[in-house]
Amino acid sequence: MSATSNLRHNILVLSGKGGVGKSTVAVQVALSLRSLGHRVGLLDLDLCGPSVPRMLGLEAHQVVQTEGGGGWQPVYPYADQSLAVMSIGFLLKDREAAVIWRGPKKHAMINQFLGDVAWGNLDFLVVDTPPGTSDEHISVVEKLRGASTHALLVTTPQAVAVSDVRREVNFCRKMGVPVLGVVENMSGFVCPHCSECSRLFSSGGGTALCELYGLSLLGQLPVDPALGRCLDSGKDYMSEFNDSINSKVLMKIAESVVEQCSVA
């Protein structure tokens, strides 16, 4: 039996360009789905810039083989094994080493991540993809062909970021991957003193994109210094700041993901 046969729903987190907080959204959505009582996997597919291990405080962990040769054992941040994490960052002896691979080697590694990892029975596998539409995206979609696979698009409010996400929409349509909706990240700034949210960039980009393509705007996440500190130190933002604006928005995003996948 293939390792992917135990994955009920796969969520590809996509962005048209780097620097929009895609990995942040992927990690927080995975944690939110776990908070809703689901068994979740988080696959860091950004082979050249893996950041998930640090965001979850797992940099010291390494991947080991399962007993009986059943494949790689994912890293479990929690004792109940409700979140399984895999990243190339766990395989690098030197965290500062550059991963300089051509397409075929990337394709082989993605096949291993999806086919040779003992994910177990998961309700959701959240896949943090690299920016753009490259070899990694084609490989993961082809590997998950026939499974319940959806996309979550991440953008920021600026026009240039929204323009790049349009390519992601077209990629999903050409590859037959349904889009669950759009998350607009960095949508304002939460003051650490008074908690008031102010606009940093132009506004309305995510809304305009959704209107253009008939998509749903699942949530708008402002910049929160507390979230940045948690990611840098590997702490669970959703648990420590569960009453924050972002935590509430992220839970609504997760609830929408569950609802849409359950009726797909």
Tab-separated table of C-alpha atoms in Angstrom:
chain	number	residue	atom	x	y	z
A	1	MET	CA	0.000	0.000	0.000
A	2	SER	CA	1.328	3.449	-0.930
A	3	ALA	CA	2.059	5.901	1.891
A	4	THR	CA	-0.159	8.460	0.149
A	5	SER	CA	-3.198	6.163	0.295
A	6	ASN	CA	-3.565	7.016	4.001
A	7	LEU	CA	-3.788	10.764	3.313
A	8	ARG	CA	-7.431	11.839	3.217
A	9	HIS	CA	-6.942	15.419	2.027
A	10	ASN	CA	-3.872	17.204	0.670
A	11	ILE	CA	-3.578	20.997	0.891
A	12	LEU	CA	-0.966	22.670	-1.322
A	13	VAL	CA	-0.025	26.100	0.023
A	14	LEU	CA	1.035	28.199	-2.987
A	15	SER	CA	2.310	31.687	-3.663
A	16	GLY	CA	3.378	33.440	-6.839
A	17	LYS	CA	6.500	34.924	-5.261
A	18	GLY	CA	8.675	34.628	-2.188
A	19	GLY	CA	8.461	36.796	0.881
A	20	VAL	CA	4.671	36.785	1.279
A	21	GLY	CA	4.651	34.541	4.359
A	22	LYS	CA	3.624	31.312	2.658
A	23	SER	CA	5.547	29.084	5.073
A	24	THR	CA	4.135	31.013	8.024
A	25	VAL	CA	0.608	30.449	6.754
A	26	ALA	CA	1.294	26.760	6.054
A	27	VAL	CA	2.597	26.164	9.581
A	28	GLN	CA	-0.210	28.072	11.279
A	29	VAL	CA	-2.932	26.412	9.187
A	30	ALA	CA	-1.484	23.001	10.078
A	31	LEU	CA	-1.509	23.910	13.768
A	32	SER	CA	-5.060	25.250	13.462
A	33	LEU	CA	-6.269	22.028	11.844
A	34	ARG	CA	-4.632	20.120	14.691
A	35	SER	CA	-6.439	22.361	17.194
A	36	LEU	CA	-9.712	21.308	15.563
A	37	GLY	CA	-8.933	17.695	16.479
A	38	HIS	CA	-7.530	16.451	13.183
A	39	ARG	CA	-4.426	14.383	12.544
A	40	VAL	CA	-2.216	16.548	10.384
A	41	GLY	CA	0.972	16.178	8.380
A	42	LEU	CA	3.166	19.110	7.370
A	43	LEU	CA	5.527	18.613	4.430
A	44	ASP	CA	8.172	21.282	3.832
A	45	LEU	CA	8.652	21.053	0.076
A	46	ASP	CA	10.808	24.173	-0.192
A	47	LEU	CA	13.911	22.087	-0.860
A	48	CYS	CA	16.280	25.023	-1.309
A	49	GLY	CA	15.011	27.076	1.618
A	50	PRO	CA	13.478	24.840	4.312
A	51	SER	CA	12.180	26.953	7.184
A	52	VAL	CA	9.543	24.754	8.812
A	53	PRO	CA	11.940	23.045	11.273
A	54	ARG	CA	12.943	26.380	12.785
A	55	MET	CA	9.384	27.707	12.887
A	56	LEU	CA	8.369	24.679	14.960
A	57	GLY	CA	11.496	24.533	17.099
A	58	LEU	CA	12.577	21.220	15.557
A	59	GLU	CA	16.011	22.090	14.167
A	60	ALA	CA	17.788	19.630	16.477
A	61	HIS	CA	15.734	16.674	15.235
A	62	GLN	CA	16.815	14.144	12.621
A	63	VAL	CA	14.838	11.687	10.551
A	64	VAL	CA	15.246	7.968	11.285
A	65	GLN	CA	14.088	4.805	9.571
A	66	THR	CA	11.016	3.094	10.966
A	67	GLU	CA	11.353	-0.335	12.523
A	68	GLY	CA	11.081	-3.032	9.916
A	69	GLY	CA	12.247	-0.785	7.086
A	70	GLY	CA	8.866	0.845	6.542
A	71	GLY	CA	10.356	4.135	5.416
A	72	TRP	CA	11.309	7.389	7.083
A	73	GLN	CA	9.708	8.297	10.390
A	74	PRO	CA	8.409	11.888	10.401
A	75	VAL	CA	9.213	14.182	13.298
A	76	TYR	CA	6.434	14.533	15.892
A	77	PRO	CA	6.426	17.821	17.863
A	78	TYR	CA	3.677	16.556	20.191
A	79	ALA	CA	3.505	13.406	22.303
A	80	ASP	CA	0.119	12.427	20.869
A	81	GLN	CA	1.636	12.390	17.346
A	82	SER	CA	-1.226	14.556	16.085
A	83	LEU	CA	1.223	16.527	13.911
A	84	ALA	CA	3.769	14.796	11.675
A	85	VAL	CA	6.477	16.932	10.073
A	86	MET	CA	8.934	16.205	7.272
A	87	SER	CA	11.538	18.538	5.771
A	88	ILE	CA	14.814	18.264	3.945
A	89	GLY	CA	16.119	20.387	6.796
A	90	PHE	CA	16.077	17.234	8.952
A	91	LEU	CA	18.377	15.479	6.463
A	92	LEU	CA	21.081	18.142	6.191
A	93	LYS	CA	24.135	17.679	8.410
A	94	ASP	CA	25.020	21.343	7.930
A	95	ARG	CA	22.032	23.670	8.283
A	96	GLU	CA	23.881	26.323	6.288
A	97	ALA	CA	24.516	23.985	3.348
A	98	ALA	CA	23.083	25.059	0.010
A	99	VAL	CA	20.873	22.516	-1.771
A	100	ILE	CA	21.948	22.782	-5.412
A	101	TRP	CA	19.876	20.239	-7.280
A	102	ARG	CA	18.546	19.932	-10.803
A	103	GLY	CA	14.991	18.909	-11.585
A	104	PRO	CA	15.407	15.091	-11.640
A	105	LYS	CA	16.935	15.005	-8.156
A	106	LYS	CA	14.205	17.263	-6.800
A	107	HIS	CA	11.604	14.989	-8.392
A	108	ALA	CA	13.184	11.918	-6.759
A	109	MET	CA	13.221	13.571	-3.331
A	110	ILE	CA	9.547	14.591	-3.622
A	111	ASN	CA	8.654	11.011	-4.535
A	112	GLN	CA	10.484	9.861	-1.394
A	113	PHE	CA	8.763	12.430	0.803
A	114	LEU	CA	5.350	11.338	-0.421
A	115	GLY	CA	5.952	7.643	-0.999
A	116	ASP	CA	8.590	6.565	1.527
A	117	VAL	CA	7.587	8.504	4.644
A	118	ALA	CA	5.487	6.620	7.206
A	119	TRP	CA	2.855	9.341	7.482
A	120	GLY	CA	0.272	7.031	9.012
A	121	ASN	CA	-3.417	7.855	8.749
A	122	LEU	CA	-3.771	11.610	8.309
A	123	ASP	CA	-6.856	13.738	7.884
A	124	PHE	CA	-4.821	16.495	6.222
A	125	LEU	CA	-1.384	16.806	4.679
A	126	VAL	CA	-0.399	20.474	4.395
A	127	VAL	CA	2.325	20.965	1.783
A	128	ASP	CA	4.467	24.098	1.977
A	129	THR	CA	5.617	24.552	-1.621
A	130	PRO	CA	8.364	26.846	-2.946
A	131	PRO	CA	7.318	30.094	-4.671
A	132	GLY	CA	6.206	30.026	-8.283
A	133	THR	CA	5.246	27.123	-10.537
A	134	SER	CA	8.321	24.942	-11.011
A	135	ASP	CA	9.424	21.302	-11.015
A	136	GLU	CA	8.405	20.782	-7.399
A	137	HIS	CA	4.804	21.822	-8.048
A	138	ILE	CA	4.403	19.618	-11.107
A	139	SER	CA	5.975	16.644	-9.312
A	140	VAL	CA	3.776	16.875	-6.213
A	141	VAL	CA	0.569	17.298	-8.222
A	142	GLU	CA	1.434	14.309	-10.404
A	143	LYS	CA	2.345	12.194	-7.373
A	144	LEU	CA	-0.984	13.027	-5.707
A	145	ARG	CA	-3.007	12.570	-8.882
A	146	GLY	CA	-6.324	10.905	-8.076
A	147	ALA	CA	-6.210	11.905	-4.404
A	148	SER	CA	-8.252	14.648	-2.732
A	149	THR	CA	-5.912	17.572	-3.405
A	150	HIS	CA	-6.715	21.266	-3.053
A	151	ALA	CA	-4.794	24.539	-3.140
A	152	LEU	CA	-4.604	27.429	-0.697
A	153	LEU	CA	-3.204	30.620	-2.250
A	154	VAL	CA	-1.225	33.165	-0.214
A	155	THR	CA	-0.722	36.781	-1.263
A	156	THR	CA	-0.062	40.199	0.226
A	157	PRO	CA	-2.167	43.286	-0.528
A	158	GLN	CA	0.243	44.914	-3.002
A	159	ALA	CA	-0.601	44.834	-6.696
A	160	VAL	CA	2.701	43.180	-7.682
A	161	ALA	CA	2.107	40.250	-5.309
A	162	VAL	CA	-1.487	39.818	-6.449
A	163	SER	CA	-0.347	39.833	-10.067
A	164	ASP	CA	2.034	36.942	-9.380
A	165	VAL	CA	-0.712	34.912	-7.670
A	166	ARG	CA	-2.731	35.026	-10.877
A	167	ARG	CA	-0.181	32.649	-12.361
A	168	GLU	CA	-0.853	30.267	-9.490
A	169	VAL	CA	-4.572	30.359	-10.244
A	170	ASN	CA	-3.884	29.489	-13.867
A	171	PHE	CA	-1.486	26.728	-12.809
A	172	CYS	CA	-4.126	25.155	-10.569
A	173	ARG	CA	-6.737	25.285	-13.312
A	174	LYS	CA	-4.421	23.718	-15.876
A	175	MET	CA	-3.394	20.973	-13.446
A	176	GLY	CA	-6.955	20.339	-12.253
A	177	VAL	CA	-6.354	21.341	-8.622
A	178	PRO	CA	-9.384	23.036	-6.987
A	179	VAL	CA	-8.584	26.277	-5.148
A	180	LEU	CA	-10.055	26.515	-1.652
A	181	GLY	CA	-9.477	30.241	-1.472
A	182	VAL	CA	-7.029	33.076	-0.883
A	183	VAL	CA	-5.279	34.170	2.307
A	184	GLU	CA	-4.134	37.790	2.312
A	185	ASN	CA	-1.092	37.999	4.569
A	186	MET	CA	0.499	41.184	5.979
A	187	SER	CA	-2.882	42.852	5.747
A	188	GLY	CA	-2.076	45.652	8.171
A	189	PHE	CA	0.031	45.862	11.345
A	190	VAL	CA	-1.047	45.047	14.895
A	191	CYS	CA	0.445	47.534	17.369
A	192	PRO	CA	2.131	45.605	20.220
A	193	HIS	CA	1.062	48.303	22.695
A	194	CYS	CA	-2.580	49.040	21.918
A	195	SER	CA	-3.423	46.101	19.564
A	196	GLU	CA	-4.846	48.529	16.995
A	197	CYS	CA	-4.455	47.353	13.392
A	198	SER	CA	-3.075	49.881	10.886
A	199	ARG	CA	-2.537	49.557	7.120
A	200	LEU	CA	1.074	49.205	5.971
A	201	PHE	CA	0.554	48.560	2.296
A	202	SER	CA	-2.129	49.192	-0.287
A	203	SER	CA	-5.381	47.397	0.498
A	204	GLY	CA	-7.967	45.414	-1.430
A	205	GLY	CA	-5.586	43.287	-3.488
A	206	GLY	CA	-6.821	39.959	-2.197
A	207	THR	CA	-10.443	40.995	-2.557
A	208	ALA	CA	-9.891	42.132	-6.145
A	209	LEU	CA	-8.165	38.869	-7.011
A	210	CYS	CA	-11.028	36.823	-5.599
A	211	GLU	CA	-13.608	38.862	-7.466
A	212	LEU	CA	-11.670	38.462	-10.723
A	213	TYR	CA	-11.428	34.664	-10.499
A	214	GLY	CA	-14.533	33.862	-8.470
A	215	LEU	CA	-12.539	32.705	-5.443
A	216	SER	CA	-13.175	33.035	-1.712
A	217	LEU	CA	-11.119	35.354	0.489
A	218	LEU	CA	-10.654	33.046	3.468
A	219	GLY	CA	-8.935	35.532	5.737
A	220	GLN	CA	-6.738	38.605	6.125
A	221	LEU	CA	-3.769	38.264	8.474
A	222	PRO	CA	-2.098	41.427	9.799
A	223	VAL	CA	1.572	41.595	10.748
A	224	ASP	CA	1.837	40.664	14.428
A	225	PRO	CA	5.252	41.005	16.143
A	226	ALA	CA	4.226	38.248	18.556
A	227	LEU	CA	3.854	35.809	15.668
A	228	GLY	CA	7.316	36.705	14.399
A	229	ARG	CA	8.830	36.102	17.822
A	230	CYS	CA	7.099	32.726	18.128
A	231	LEU	CA	8.343	31.605	14.711
A	232	ASP	CA	11.905	32.667	15.511
A	233	SER	CA	11.888	30.790	18.803
A	234	GLY	CA	9.855	27.777	17.659
A	235	LYS	CA	6.938	28.421	20.005
A	236	ASP	CA	3.289	27.585	19.320
A	237	TYR	CA	1.662	30.931	18.496
A	238	MET	CA	-1.824	29.421	18.339
A	239	SER	CA	-1.542	28.226	21.942
A	240	GLU	CA	0.247	31.212	23.447
A	241	PHE	CA	-1.862	33.878	21.707
A	242	ASN	CA	-5.131	32.069	21.121
A	243	ASP	CA	-7.149	35.254	21.646
A	244	SER	CA	-5.208	37.316	19.084
A	245	ILE	CA	-6.641	38.607	15.803
A	246	ASN	CA	-4.500	36.241	13.764
A	247	SER	CA	-5.381	33.176	15.833
A	248	LYS	CA	-9.084	33.834	15.336
A	249	VAL	CA	-8.637	34.393	11.595
A	250	LEU	CA	-6.495	31.262	11.249
A	251	MET	CA	-9.102	29.144	13.013
A	252	LYS	CA	-11.752	30.425	10.590
A	253	ILE	CA	-9.462	29.578	7.682
A	254	ALA	CA	-8.951	26.061	9.045
A	255	GLU	CA	-12.690	25.616	9.573
A	256	SER	CA	-13.319	26.677	5.967
A	257	VAL	CA	-10.701	24.191	4.732
A	258	VAL	CA	-12.366	21.376	6.675
A	259	GLU	CA	-15.822	22.317	5.444
A	260	GLN	CA	-14.821	22.581	1.798
A	261	CYS	CA	-12.834	19.343	1.812
A	262	SER	CA	-15.628	17.422	3.529
A	263	VAL	CA	-18.109	18.267	0.772
A	264	ALA	CA	-15.689	17.925	-2.150
